[in-house]
């Protein structure tokens, strides 16, 4: 480490350090050797020499070059050129760190200071004495040189010439920055001011809360003693952690804590506000729509880009009709509940109400109704729980937000779905007795809408709401045609008079089926006996469905696996459809197309298109193993079917490749169904979803 | 309170959603599922945008109200709903 600088002659011109040892309490002034000398003079000459060394050794303890130095409160000046300087520092630190120091009362200071000026180039003039031998020569040379310099001015050998340094062209570059807003603030904290602020802050903390809330965003952790004099900043500070730390006393700090708590509770209040719930639900809908956009587009029949390509490729082929699953309405609440019924809202066709059975079908337990909206496919908009399993439900046409449900224990309730959680009307469970209530609703044109229910005890009752009272009136009591005494379930069919002109008695006639395979037609005006009886099915009829387009055609299904197509006037079925020996749970006509209907068997869905074939279904879709399909619904205006199953899921399927082929046997069908009353039905079924019916005479 | 948390959790669990931030109108994030730095960045940048959007709507038709704003980028979609006192941001990767 010993660094020495020698000049050309070899003499040691190592720059000497400044005074190394100062504030030396030791009176021994001979102690001039710097620490550096001690450190760097490797030879232990220092230590072996006489008095100075003794002094050194006594002073510094027992040392060799790498033993600790006792530096009791010295301040050391170390001034050397850079590299040396670093080396020294390194060495010192090494010493200090490696070896335990004797406990030092005070630390020691390393003071770094400037070096002397180091001259890098020094050409001293040579001094020649007058008496030297070459003094004359030197003089002459000097004179020559002076002449030369002076002659340079006008001589031809030299001329002045300017040269140009090329300066690069300036380029204008435009930038744009935000202006840095600056605010000047000044404050004078006088003693009285401080006192005032403190005393005020402890007294009226609450009254000034609102002001403080505004300050919160600007200065999060700021507790300003002279808050009164502080002006508001105009710029906004977004960082939460922007801290203006002022010296605060403990009292001010507790202020800050309380202040923070209060503002945080304000923030939390935002979260629980109603407007926020609305925003959150909007957000959820938007996100869900994003996810399901292609499916919803398919549901609505909007052309999807990929589909179009495929269609153009395969245009000539006849593709098998299939059901393409789009999405599923399911939520954790509804898992495992069998679905019994589904219906669309009359006014807003995007809202679907689904009724669930609570628990297993054996023991009636509280059921569920969920209202789903097409805007949010993931979570149901409303969930209502009822005291018993739901067997059927229906939206009202005149009050579109009223939903009437019939329950397993025979009671009927009306819910107002606009309200989140309420029952609009009381559920009446006294009058109407037994099971399988199926409320029906008449859609009377002029008259008021009436809620009518049919139940398994053979009564048809009309329900009225009078002064918040839910009352029922028996319209008719069905007598069992054969007194077999076995349990008989009654289903009902709704009659819609479409196409006008066909006035019936009050609201229209009815058809009911009684177990045993008979179907009876009754009308409201004539409540004593049935008008007609239709017998064909050997086993109980499970479902009857009127055609929404042809007002006197209906389908009946039964547990013998057949579907019969009837016309009102004839007591024998016009057509019969069989495919599989399995109980047919339900059948529904398609609202879009007059010749299409779908039927649910326990484990499959079949879609029949009478234009294409009356012998076999056009489309068969099997359910997943272990799942029983229980409910079916068409979507109006869209080529889709909703299927509810025993898992509590409603799956939406799109009818794909349906009606691609040309219709066959149109005439035959027309011939079959046309009656002598000039019921002319012509089915134009080339294009999708286009049906016209001319019904004369009626 | 619990409902809100539940809904936020549901939102976060939807397919493609990368983050949900709820902040009050002054720019303090109340809830966020992103990390702090990103949250702060989003809030700081979205807030002036919201102010401008609301102002624009106000000028065009004073009876109209701001419901939500979508910013669709190449990589994802930012959905912002807002009210007077708060705003909510969701970042979602669109379905492929």
Coordinates of C-alpha atoms in Angstrom, one line a residue, chain A residues 601-605 621-629 643 645 653:
Chain A
X601 CA -89.8 -37.3 -23.0
X602 CA -88.1 -38.1 -19.8
X603 CA -84.7 -38.2 -21.4
X604 CA -85.0 -36.6 -24.7
X605 CA -86.4 -33.6 -26.5
X621 CA -81.9 -34.5 -28.7
X622 CA -80.8 -36.7 -25.8
X623 CA -80.3 -35.5 -22.4
X624 CA -77.1 -36.2 -20.5
X625 CA -77.2 -39.4 -18.6
X626 CA -78.6 -39.1 -15.2
X627 CA -80.5 -36.0 -16.0
X628 CA -84.2 -35.9 -16.5
X629 CA -85.7 -33.2 -18.6
X643 CA -85.1 -26.9 -21.6
X645 CA -84.0 -30.3 -16.2
X653 CA -80.6 -24.4 -27.3

